[in-house]
Amino acid sequence: MSRRPICRLKVVTGHATALRASACGSESEDDVDLDSLAYGFMASQALFAALELGVFDHLAKGPQSVSDLAAGCGVPCNRLQTLLTALVAAKCLRRDESQLYSNSPNVQKFMVSSSKAYYGDYFKHQVGGLFYARMGQLAKVLRGEEVLDYSQWFSDPTVASLYTSAQHNGSLATAKSLFRKVSLATTGQMLDVGGGSGAFSLQASRMNPELRATVLDFPEVCRVGRSLMEQAAPEKPPRVSFKELDATSPSWPVEAESQDLVLMSYLCGSVPEDLIAQLFQNAFRVLRAGGRLVVHDFMVDDTRDGPALGAYWALQHVTVNPTGLGLAPCDISSRMKAAGFDRVEAFDMIAAMTKVVHATKPCFVSLLPLEPVGAKEAASAEPRWTSFPALWAKGRATFEERALLLCSLLLGYSLDAWVCLGTDDKGLAHAWVLVRDRADASTPAQVTLWDPRNAQRIKADDPRYLRSFSSVDTVFNHQRILVCHEDELQHVCYDFSDPRSWLAAPVDQEILDVLRLYPSTFCPGVSDLALKTWPPSMDSEPLEEAIESKLGAAIRSHREAAGLPTRLDSHLAQLLHVALVNCECERRGLPSQAAVFEGLASRVCAPGEVLRATPVQFNHLRVSLFWSALSDRASIREVLASPATTAFAVRARVVRQPEDAVAVWVLIAAKGKM
Ligand SMILES: C[S@@+](CC[C@H](N)C(=O)[O-])C[C@H]1O[C@@H](n2cnc3c(N)ncnc32)[C@H](O)[C@@H]1O
């Protein structure tokens, strides 16, 4: 056996016994400790063997001598002694003056099978059993002499079972920490891709009782996962289900826009690099707008100089996935952004070992969930346009309706926006929005396409443009309709004055004016978006009086319960009307009349008196719900607790809007010395 030459011995802190070897050179403190590195595998094997022989479980009952332990573990004393000495040297065990051995605190907590935090099986079976052997092939794998196909590896039921069961406990603990950092409050549906035993899904469903999760994994793994789930959560129906799927297949059998969260924990390190982009595109497709993609994996820092454990794991992954990507957050985030995600953030998970990259699917027009294609047509014989307020009331929209809404919004911001009708990548009818930086936009970089199907914003010079759409047939906005007669999408230029691509369709200006819900102006801007006056379908006054009398009575009984009298002042109530008119003006973006009200208020207050008033707006006419909502507010409760001498007033104003929408303003005021 060859020995590493010791270059020099150095005396540390003057103690003769503290002699230790150090490497040559002035930066020796930063240099590698070759012996610890090369012989580290012996210490690992000592740990794995101790787990297999049950050494830690025996010692969990109390300190024991070598002979007692030898009998318990079924190993001759002399050989066990050697193992115990190595475990003491590795700080796994401690030996007292009476030569009795006991577990170290970490071993007692994590490596004793009866402990709640036990993850010894993960070391014994996965790290010691599988990865240790794979790492022995590292040089061969690096030279490309040996390749292992991950899916084949997992088709072996023994491997799948060992690996998946061993992973389970360790992942349960990690999942708990992860979901403390990644809130599940808005998560109803979660997709756990490469979810293995379903540990993350199980933990998520425990932390949010509303949550349902689906695990996607190889068939053998799903089998193990299902049986673990039956043991862990025997309730019916189970909230974690399993779907057998190779996640690298081009499309997943999961409905588009059906998920709130897609999790990939320890998956990206097992997938060939060139398939990761596709994995994220699939996640994008199945997520709702505003949904989140969470990637958790062994990762190194973006600087790629550590941490060591992240780097070792990346190397280990090479032995099972030689065409994989040594992961760093920047590798993941660039691919997430390319798939259309935004708000990409990374943070540490298991210290110095794993990280999380978290991204959100952009959510323009996401307030309206997508109506399945064809549903609208099926419901009525003829397709029809729905006005925007009706669309909001319905709460669902087709691509066309989303495109119309978005285009109107962008026009409101004075952008040169158009609705495009054409076909998508599969040749199906589709609608999207086009915005031109300049009216003679002939350079693709000046044209942005907003796709309401997946909330992607694509420049026409982005390769995704030709992948997302296959033809554009018509474009229109509130002023013009143009027909495109260029067959090849890549040759369409968006200069609408170019007769080689565009033909203007005649537009009847009178009809356009009648169709408009909102007043048109020469130069539309945000302030011009106020709703047109809408003739009320019924008189609002009796309704306002009913609200005022109901709330007046409620104020009286509330104060009575507190032993306070109530004086309602009708003159003050008249004055409040001015304030409510102003509230509605401000809501619509019209000039504020606050100064008028302030002038009146200062005139009605005697010296030393103050006027306290809190306006509240409701968007419904369920008057019975008003009082509970009002009396819940701290500011109103303060007004209600005013002294006995105070004058009170209540005023309501009902403002009707198109399609039976209402804005109900309620103002409760108190005037006196407070
Ligand atoms: C280290 S385990 C992690 C399991 C689980 N996500 C967790 O964190 O507990 C990796 C999982 O990814 C799965 N996996 C790897 N490649 C996959 C693929 N192409 N399709 C589906 N699952 C895959 C494996 O079967 C395995 O269950």
XYZ file of C-alpha atoms and ligand atoms in Angstrom:
701
model
C 0.000 0.000 0.000
C 1.469 3.365 -0.931
C 1.413 6.162 1.588
C 1.020 9.839 0.974
C 4.328 11.577 1.893
C 3.865 13.933 4.827
C 5.579 17.133 3.821
C 5.928 18.779 7.159
C 4.603 18.659 10.717
C 3.328 21.861 12.185
C 2.806 22.648 15.883
C -0.625 24.077 16.429
C -1.207 26.356 19.453
C 2.005 25.123 21.094
C 0.729 21.733 22.345
C 3.049 18.864 21.629
C 0.078 16.558 21.211
C -1.509 18.858 18.652
C 0.951 17.965 15.985
C -0.796 17.475 12.735
C 0.057 16.914 9.175
C -0.340 19.757 6.752
C 0.345 19.951 3.072
C 3.230 21.934 1.635
C 2.707 25.525 0.552
C 1.679 28.776 2.182
C -2.081 28.276 1.583
C -2.139 24.867 3.287
C -5.275 25.677 5.308
C -7.301 25.834 2.067
C -5.743 22.759 0.557
C -7.393 19.388 0.211
C -7.096 16.800 2.965
C -6.393 13.952 0.606
C -6.549 11.227 3.225
C -9.986 12.211 4.508
C -11.188 12.411 0.934
C -9.789 9.111 -0.251
C -10.639 7.100 2.845
C -14.013 8.723 3.403
C -15.720 5.740 1.784
C -14.527 3.531 4.641
C -16.375 5.721 7.135
C -19.489 5.636 4.915
C -19.368 1.844 4.867
C -18.977 1.747 8.659
C -22.222 3.753 8.886
C -24.103 1.608 6.353
C -22.898 -1.643 8.020
C -23.936 -0.377 11.471
C -27.396 0.396 10.071
C -27.652 -3.031 8.488
C -26.508 -4.851 11.652
C -28.886 -2.837 13.841
C -26.068 -1.432 16.032
C -27.812 1.929 16.526
C -31.185 0.327 17.279
C -29.603 -1.886 19.970
C -27.825 1.071 21.549
C -31.030 3.143 21.486
C -32.180 1.061 24.504
C -29.154 2.189 26.572
C -25.325 1.938 26.786
C -23.945 -1.556 26.103
C -20.647 -3.400 26.218
C -19.091 -4.973 23.116
C -20.092 -8.464 24.213
C -23.747 -7.541 24.821
C -23.884 -5.790 21.497
C -22.138 -8.666 19.732
C -24.808 -11.051 20.978
C -27.603 -8.678 19.892
C -26.166 -8.061 16.422
C -25.017 -11.624 15.795
C -21.427 -10.575 15.028
C -18.279 -12.006 16.725
C -16.821 -9.707 19.382
C -13.435 -9.104 17.739
C -14.912 -7.987 14.426
C -17.609 -5.886 16.066
C -14.972 -4.196 18.232
C -13.200 -2.995 15.063
C -16.448 -1.592 13.679
C -17.292 0.133 16.970
C -13.838 1.723 17.121
C -14.327 3.120 13.600
C -17.768 4.432 14.574
C -16.326 6.132 17.658
C -13.609 7.684 15.461
C -16.329 8.907 13.073
C -18.224 10.381 16.098
C -21.262 8.158 15.501
C -20.775 6.448 18.866
C -19.381 7.395 22.270
C -17.525 5.141 24.741
C -17.544 5.900 28.498
C -14.984 4.982 31.208
C -16.765 1.661 31.845
C -16.241 0.740 28.175
C -19.962 1.014 27.423
C -21.019 2.326 23.999
C -23.872 4.750 23.285
C -25.265 6.593 20.249
C -24.275 10.209 19.514
C -27.229 12.653 19.683
C -27.565 12.889 15.860
C -27.419 9.109 15.476
C -29.996 8.690 18.231
C -32.337 11.151 16.477
C -31.915 10.221 12.827
C -30.478 6.661 12.607
C -32.642 4.758 15.108
C -35.516 3.094 13.268
C -38.107 3.827 15.960
C -37.324 7.567 15.866
C -39.835 9.904 14.154
C -37.006 11.604 12.266
C -35.422 8.324 11.090
C -33.955 8.288 7.602
C -31.472 5.441 7.984
C -33.247 3.401 5.301
C -32.410 6.130 2.796
C -28.692 5.800 3.655
C -28.797 2.008 3.889
C -30.692 1.232 0.691
C -30.437 4.245 -1.581
C -27.091 5.842 -0.779
C -25.266 2.728 0.452
C -27.071 0.121 -1.618
C -27.585 1.757 -5.018
C -25.602 4.958 -5.421
C -22.475 3.629 -3.753
C -22.294 0.894 -6.347
C -23.054 3.297 -9.227
C -20.326 5.696 -8.114
C -17.850 2.854 -8.515
C -18.439 3.189 -12.272
C -17.863 6.942 -12.381
C -14.721 7.027 -14.533
C -16.262 4.585 -17.023
C -19.457 6.638 -17.208
C -17.482 9.850 -17.686
C -15.591 8.225 -20.573
C -18.962 7.196 -22.024
C -18.146 3.495 -21.681
C -21.181 2.703 -19.590
C -24.666 4.145 -19.794
C -27.618 3.489 -17.534
C -31.147 4.262 -18.648
C -33.055 5.619 -15.663
C -36.396 4.207 -16.797
C -34.903 0.712 -17.206
C -33.358 0.939 -13.769
C -36.778 1.664 -12.311
C -38.504 -1.106 -14.238
C -36.778 -3.559 -11.855
C -39.392 -4.004 -9.086
C -36.716 -4.611 -6.413
C -34.829 -1.438 -7.253
C -38.036 0.580 -7.541
C -39.261 -0.712 -4.204
C -35.971 -0.250 -2.319
C -35.375 3.187 -3.757
C -38.888 4.530 -3.335
C -39.510 3.239 0.191
C -36.091 4.456 1.304
C -36.752 7.924 -0.098
C -40.118 8.242 1.645
C -39.210 9.232 5.217
C -36.432 11.640 4.265
C -38.752 13.362 1.795
C -41.600 13.692 4.316
C -39.376 15.866 6.500
C -38.057 17.918 3.585
C -41.592 18.397 2.262
C -42.710 19.863 5.564
C -39.921 22.456 5.454
C -40.577 23.188 1.770
C -44.284 23.873 2.233
C -43.537 26.167 5.147
C -41.636 28.294 2.629
C -43.915 27.741 -0.389
C -47.448 28.530 0.740
C -50.188 26.049 -0.173
C -52.987 28.425 0.793
C -54.215 28.901 -2.792
C -53.407 25.367 -3.987
C -56.344 23.117 -4.816
C -54.689 20.825 -7.371
C -51.057 19.824 -7.256
C -49.122 17.730 -9.767
C -46.101 15.951 -8.273
C -43.977 15.047 -11.292
C -41.487 12.244 -10.567
C -43.192 12.205 -7.180
C -41.895 8.702 -6.217
C -43.533 7.509 -3.002
C -45.769 10.626 -3.001
C -44.142 11.910 0.208
C -44.371 15.566 -0.881
C -47.989 15.116 -1.997
C -48.927 13.389 1.251
C -47.339 16.132 3.330
C -49.005 18.838 1.195
C -52.415 17.205 1.610
C -51.849 17.051 5.368
C -50.929 20.740 5.476
C -53.888 21.829 3.314
C -57.022 19.678 3.733
C -58.512 21.154 0.520
C -55.598 19.984 -1.604
C -55.688 17.075 -4.070
C -52.451 15.787 -5.567
C -51.535 13.552 -8.489
C -48.160 11.830 -8.613
C -46.659 11.086 -12.043
C -43.954 8.397 -12.049
C -42.833 5.115 -13.622
C -45.263 2.150 -13.231
C -43.193 0.186 -10.686
C -42.675 3.305 -8.580
C -46.404 4.118 -8.632
C -47.112 0.607 -7.387
C -44.844 1.119 -4.359
C -46.231 4.636 -3.829
C -49.842 3.396 -3.784
C -49.127 0.788 -1.141
C -47.178 3.282 1.025
C -50.073 5.710 0.695
C -52.577 3.077 1.813
C -50.532 2.530 4.974
C -50.033 6.263 5.617
C -53.468 7.626 4.781
C -56.115 4.909 4.699
C -58.939 7.514 4.480
C -61.366 7.200 1.539
C -61.293 8.570 -1.084
C -57.528 9.173 -1.003
C -56.430 12.714 -1.787
C -53.186 11.550 -3.393
C -53.494 9.561 -6.610
C -50.874 8.066 -8.933
C -50.614 8.194 -12.732
C -48.110 6.002 -14.532
C -46.089 8.124 -16.910
C -42.593 8.720 -18.180
C -42.538 12.471 -17.555
C -40.196 12.990 -20.490
C -42.919 11.914 -22.914
C -43.865 14.823 -25.214
C -47.261 15.465 -23.670
C -48.783 14.562 -20.335
C -52.294 13.115 -19.978
C -53.261 16.051 -17.757
C -55.888 18.629 -18.680
C -54.552 22.046 -19.714
C -54.782 24.771 -17.061
C -56.013 22.305 -14.432
C -53.254 22.627 -11.804
C -52.353 25.274 -9.224
C -48.906 23.920 -8.462
C -46.485 21.633 -10.298
C -43.712 20.185 -8.156
C -40.557 18.531 -9.469
C -38.572 17.345 -6.479
C -35.312 15.563 -7.310
C -36.469 15.038 -10.888
C -34.449 17.447 -13.044
C -31.168 15.782 -12.042
C -32.512 12.481 -13.437
C -33.680 13.828 -16.788
C -31.511 14.309 -19.898
C -30.602 17.958 -20.350
C -32.355 18.362 -23.700
C -35.668 17.197 -22.208
C -35.814 19.654 -19.317
C -37.175 22.456 -21.545
C -40.008 20.153 -22.629
C -40.692 19.206 -19.008
C -41.172 22.903 -18.155
C -43.330 23.491 -21.262
C -45.614 20.677 -20.137
C -45.766 22.161 -16.652
C -46.659 25.522 -18.213
C -49.491 23.965 -20.219
C -51.146 22.208 -17.273
C -50.845 25.166 -14.890
C -53.558 27.760 -14.516
C -52.520 31.348 -15.132
C -50.963 32.441 -11.852
C -50.057 28.804 -11.004
C -46.572 27.951 -9.743
C -43.770 25.629 -10.810
C -41.507 24.519 -7.972
C -38.260 22.718 -8.749
C -36.420 21.242 -5.780
C -33.144 19.459 -6.356
C -29.513 18.994 -5.467
C -27.897 22.147 -6.828
C -24.630 24.037 -6.708
C -24.336 27.816 -6.520
C -24.470 29.775 -9.778
C -20.719 30.420 -9.345
C -20.207 26.612 -9.622
C -17.597 26.364 -6.854
C -19.728 24.585 -4.266
C -21.213 23.755 -1.912
C -19.465 20.404 -1.786
C -22.515 18.210 -1.097
C -24.472 19.779 -3.963
C -21.489 19.166 -6.249
C -21.069 15.519 -5.143
C -24.736 14.835 -5.790
C -24.459 16.351 -9.256
C -21.582 13.947 -9.886
C -23.583 11.033 -8.574
C -26.359 11.935 -11.006
C -23.905 11.597 -13.882
C -23.689 7.880 -13.092
C -27.431 7.367 -13.531
C -28.101 10.159 -16.047
C -24.932 10.841 -18.053
C -26.680 13.278 -20.416
C -28.061 15.310 -17.499
C -27.368 18.849 -16.475
C -25.184 19.561 -13.385
C -27.830 21.770 -11.822
C -27.411 25.376 -10.681
C -30.339 27.797 -10.144
C -29.365 29.799 -13.259
C -29.722 26.638 -15.442
C -33.215 26.041 -14.133
C -34.371 29.658 -14.183
C -33.243 30.313 -17.779
C -35.205 27.272 -18.934
C -38.246 28.279 -16.882
C -38.200 31.740 -18.457
C -37.841 30.229 -21.932
C -40.984 28.167 -21.236
C -42.868 31.392 -20.429
C -42.647 31.557 -16.624
C -41.852 34.751 -14.776
C -41.142 35.886 -11.198
C -38.402 33.237 -10.980
C -36.760 33.049 -7.543
C -34.265 30.625 -5.976
C -33.599 29.846 -2.331
C -31.732 27.241 -0.240
C -33.658 24.249 1.069
C -31.474 21.579 2.740
C -28.435 23.605 3.796
C -25.487 23.307 1.402
C -27.175 20.522 -0.529
C -30.513 21.328 -2.157
C -32.149 24.462 -3.532
C -35.597 25.455 -4.737
C -36.361 27.440 -7.868
C -39.874 28.856 -7.831
C -41.631 30.443 -10.836
C -45.105 31.690 -11.708
C -47.137 31.354 -14.864
C -47.990 34.911 -15.890
C -51.592 35.748 -15.346
C -52.939 38.469 -17.584
C -56.727 38.023 -18.034
C -56.494 35.222 -15.500
C -59.457 36.540 -13.531
C -61.581 34.686 -16.058
C -60.877 30.951 -16.270
C -60.754 29.536 -19.762
C -63.979 28.045 -21.073
C -63.377 24.722 -22.861
C -63.255 25.176 -26.625
C -66.629 24.481 -28.178
C -68.604 24.786 -24.930
C -70.085 28.094 -25.997
C -71.161 26.799 -29.384
C -72.652 23.660 -27.854
C -74.790 25.733 -25.489
C -76.497 27.709 -28.230
C -77.222 27.127 -31.900
C -75.306 30.219 -33.010
C -72.072 31.605 -31.682
C -72.620 35.051 -30.150
C -70.593 37.869 -28.733
C -71.146 38.695 -25.108
C -70.722 42.184 -23.693
C -67.854 42.620 -21.239
C -69.979 43.145 -18.116
C -71.890 39.949 -18.982
C -68.593 38.139 -19.417
C -67.477 39.218 -15.951
C -70.793 38.114 -14.533
C -70.421 34.675 -16.178
C -66.898 34.302 -14.853
C -65.576 32.181 -17.760
C -64.315 33.153 -21.196
C -63.210 31.597 -24.470
C -59.900 32.485 -26.181
C -61.782 34.934 -28.391
C -63.391 36.675 -25.437
C -60.113 36.857 -23.566
C -58.466 38.319 -26.657
C -61.232 40.939 -26.981
C -60.952 41.911 -23.334
C -57.191 42.145 -23.469
C -57.246 44.144 -26.695
C -59.723 46.609 -25.185
C -57.531 46.983 -22.124
C -54.429 47.622 -24.216
C -56.336 50.126 -26.408
C -57.330 51.846 -23.179
C -53.636 52.265 -22.446
C -53.352 53.976 -25.864
C -51.442 51.064 -27.392
C -51.865 50.154 -31.058
C -53.629 46.855 -30.257
C -55.512 44.458 -32.560
C -57.366 41.178 -32.136
C -55.952 38.530 -34.509
C -58.066 35.630 -35.743
C -56.163 32.732 -37.280
C -54.949 29.247 -36.457
C -52.673 27.910 -33.742
C -49.737 25.499 -34.037
C -52.133 22.568 -34.524
C -54.123 24.380 -37.238
C -57.100 24.991 -34.898
C -59.009 28.290 -34.901
C -57.461 30.660 -32.397
C -57.583 34.311 -31.324
C -54.797 36.415 -29.859
C -53.749 40.042 -29.536
C -51.182 41.945 -31.521
C -49.503 45.156 -30.383
C -47.387 47.240 -32.751
C -44.694 49.606 -31.473
C -45.114 51.650 -34.637
C -48.055 51.812 -37.052
C -45.801 50.926 -39.990
C -44.369 47.948 -38.077
C -42.407 46.085 -40.675
C -39.685 44.733 -38.362
C -40.810 41.679 -36.356
C -39.096 43.042 -33.225
C -41.653 45.871 -33.186
C -44.584 43.473 -32.990
C -45.704 41.679 -29.800
C -48.217 38.826 -29.824
C -50.153 38.198 -26.593
C -51.500 34.650 -26.494
C -54.516 34.348 -24.140
C -54.213 30.542 -24.267
C -51.065 30.426 -22.172
C -50.415 34.050 -21.206
C -47.237 34.179 -23.305
C -46.029 37.453 -24.770
C -43.958 36.736 -27.843
C -42.122 39.082 -30.176
C -42.624 38.225 -33.843
C -38.874 37.629 -34.169
C -38.938 35.002 -31.358
C -38.768 31.394 -32.658
C -41.822 30.628 -30.471
C -43.914 32.879 -32.754
C -43.866 30.394 -35.632
C -44.258 27.494 -33.183
C -47.358 29.052 -31.534
C -49.368 30.172 -34.565
C -49.704 28.788 -38.073
C -51.730 31.481 -39.862
C -53.302 34.878 -39.336
C -56.525 35.487 -41.286
C -58.079 38.688 -39.946
C -57.089 41.489 -37.572
C -59.465 44.082 -36.156
C -59.956 46.674 -33.472
C -62.534 49.377 -32.739
C -61.605 51.226 -35.921
C -60.653 48.832 -38.726
C -60.918 45.275 -40.007
C -58.164 43.886 -42.236
C -57.970 40.581 -44.050
C -54.579 38.947 -44.503
C -53.962 37.320 -47.864
C -50.427 36.119 -47.160
C -50.480 32.314 -46.681
C -47.051 31.889 -45.080
C -46.989 33.252 -41.538
C -43.254 33.943 -41.681
C -43.852 36.318 -44.612
C -46.639 38.339 -42.970
C -45.460 41.862 -42.262
C -47.533 43.978 -39.893
C -47.460 47.180 -41.883
C -51.213 47.271 -42.546
C -50.744 49.749 -45.385
C -48.835 47.080 -47.335
C -51.298 45.776 -49.976
C -49.160 42.652 -50.547
C -50.318 41.295 -47.155
C -53.447 43.227 -46.186
C -56.844 44.104 -47.591
C -59.037 46.571 -45.622
C -62.652 45.427 -45.162
C -65.305 48.170 -45.352
C -66.621 49.212 -41.914
C -69.980 50.850 -41.302
C -69.136 53.681 -38.879
C -72.771 54.124 -37.774
C -73.083 50.498 -36.705
C -69.791 50.689 -34.832
C -71.063 53.682 -32.846
C -74.253 51.867 -31.848
C -72.335 48.809 -30.699
C -70.034 50.791 -28.439
C -70.680 50.538 -24.705
C -68.296 53.348 -23.938
C -67.982 56.853 -25.367
C -65.404 57.094 -28.140
C -62.880 59.918 -28.216
C -60.320 61.031 -30.734
C -57.469 60.198 -28.444
C -58.472 57.450 -26.003
C -56.659 57.489 -22.704
C -57.160 55.964 -19.288
C -59.388 58.832 -18.055
C -61.754 58.289 -21.006
C -62.713 54.807 -19.892
C -65.518 55.954 -17.581
C -68.745 54.014 -18.098
C -71.414 55.650 -20.236
C -74.456 56.752 -18.230
C -76.851 53.844 -18.149
C -80.584 54.409 -17.798
C -81.624 52.913 -14.458
C -84.044 50.002 -14.862
C -85.710 50.954 -11.565
C -85.794 53.901 -9.239
C -82.938 53.740 -6.730
C -84.460 56.090 -4.158
C -86.775 53.645 -2.308
C -83.865 51.243 -2.127
C -81.585 53.901 -0.655
C -84.235 54.825 1.938
C -84.712 51.193 2.925
C -80.959 50.758 3.421
C -80.734 53.942 5.498
C -83.623 52.990 7.782
C -82.296 49.430 8.297
C -78.825 50.680 9.166
C -80.225 53.479 11.393
C -82.111 50.850 13.423
C -79.021 48.663 13.620
C -76.923 51.592 14.923
C -79.538 52.293 17.602
C -79.663 48.735 18.908
C -75.856 48.404 18.761
C -75.398 51.510 20.935
C -78.286 50.564 23.192
C -76.484 47.320 24.022
C -73.493 49.463 25.072
C -75.776 51.733 27.191
C -75.453 54.690 24.797
C -78.302 56.803 23.357
C -78.467 57.539 19.598
C -79.566 60.811 17.981
C -79.993 60.639 14.191
C -79.501 63.988 12.432
C -81.352 64.279 9.081
C -79.603 67.550 8.137
C -76.233 65.855 8.494
C -77.522 62.962 6.346
C -78.277 65.428 3.495
C -74.714 66.651 3.650
C -73.347 63.132 3.363
C -74.905 62.812 -0.074
C -72.213 65.187 -1.406
C -69.529 62.904 0.010
C -71.044 59.839 -1.652
C -71.273 61.541 -5.041
C -67.586 62.308 -4.646
C -66.738 58.673 -3.737
C -68.317 57.474 -6.982
C -66.510 60.182 -9.013
C -63.174 59.056 -7.570
C -63.980 55.419 -8.287
C -64.626 56.226 -11.936
C -61.452 58.269 -12.244
C -63.379 61.569 -12.595
C -62.145 64.775 -10.913
C -62.591 64.701 -7.128
C -65.136 66.989 -5.394
C -63.633 66.383 -1.938
C -63.005 70.099 -1.340
C -66.767 70.871 -1.624
C -67.603 68.293 1.058
C -64.800 69.462 3.334
C -66.110 73.052 3.092
C -69.638 71.956 4.034
C -68.417 69.736 6.863
C -66.410 72.519 8.488
C -69.521 74.738 8.374
C -71.798 72.260 10.203
C -69.279 71.518 12.977
C -69.418 73.814 16.037
C -66.064 74.850 17.585
C -64.376 71.810 19.146
C -66.559 69.348 17.189
C -65.281 66.840 14.663
C -67.011 64.885 11.915
C -65.986 61.245 11.502
C -67.282 59.361 8.485
C -66.304 56.092 6.779
C -67.623 55.320 3.284
C -67.932 51.632 2.340
C -68.798 50.247 -1.087
C -70.771 47.059 -1.804
C -71.233 45.479 -5.209
C -74.504 43.731 -4.404
C -77.970 44.504 -3.091
C -78.204 41.884 -0.359
C -78.975 44.525 2.262
C -79.220 41.966 5.090
C -75.451 41.406 4.750
C -74.504 45.093 4.982
C -74.653 45.543 8.764
C -72.445 42.553 9.633
C -69.833 43.682 7.086
C -69.942 47.274 8.351
C -69.860 46.496 12.072
C -66.870 44.213 11.469
C -64.703 47.188 10.494
C -62.556 48.770 13.205
C -63.107 52.296 11.789
C -66.908 51.900 11.935
C -66.795 50.369 15.417
C -64.851 53.443 16.546
C -67.536 55.753 15.088
C -70.261 53.681 16.778
C -68.564 53.995 20.173
C -68.743 57.849 20.062
C -69.996 59.609 23.237
C -73.703 60.070 24.138
C -73.852 63.667 22.854
C -72.867 62.700 19.299
C -75.177 63.211 16.295
C -75.321 60.279 13.878
C -76.236 60.101 10.199
C -76.522 57.311 7.631
C -76.628 57.826 3.896
C -76.804 55.288 1.083
C -76.409 55.747 -2.659
C -77.197 53.061 -5.233
C -75.446 53.527 -8.577
C -76.729 51.273 -11.338
C -74.462 50.079 -14.093
C -74.840 48.037 -17.287
C -75.933 44.412 -17.059
C -77.469 44.907 -13.597
C -74.142 45.624 -11.947
C -74.455 47.960 -8.949
C -72.221 50.019 -6.724
C -73.856 50.674 -3.363
C -72.186 53.367 -1.274
C -72.916 53.528 2.437
C -71.648 56.242 4.760
C -72.033 56.194 8.543
C -71.011 59.486 10.190
C -70.793 60.900 13.712
C -70.477 64.609 14.631
C -69.612 65.905 18.102
C -66.859 66.481 20.658
C -64.749 63.266 20.680
C -35.082 10.908 -5.993
S -36.661 10.377 -6.428
C -37.634 11.674 -5.788
C -39.041 11.303 -5.498
C -39.904 12.436 -4.950
N -40.039 13.491 -5.917
C -39.323 12.956 -3.659
O -38.710 14.040 -3.681
O -39.511 12.297 -2.653
C -36.728 10.674 -8.156
C -38.025 10.204 -8.746
O -38.091 10.658 -10.068
C -38.682 9.644 -10.832
N -38.331 9.838 -12.236
C -37.118 9.967 -12.795
N -37.217 10.109 -14.128
C -38.540 10.102 -14.394
C -39.293 10.195 -15.584
N -38.692 10.319 -16.757
N -40.637 10.108 -15.516
C -41.256 9.953 -14.316
N -40.598 9.866 -13.156
C -39.253 9.927 -13.193
C -38.080 8.384 -10.255
O -38.826 7.235 -10.577
C -38.122 8.708 -8.785
O -39.314 8.285 -8.200
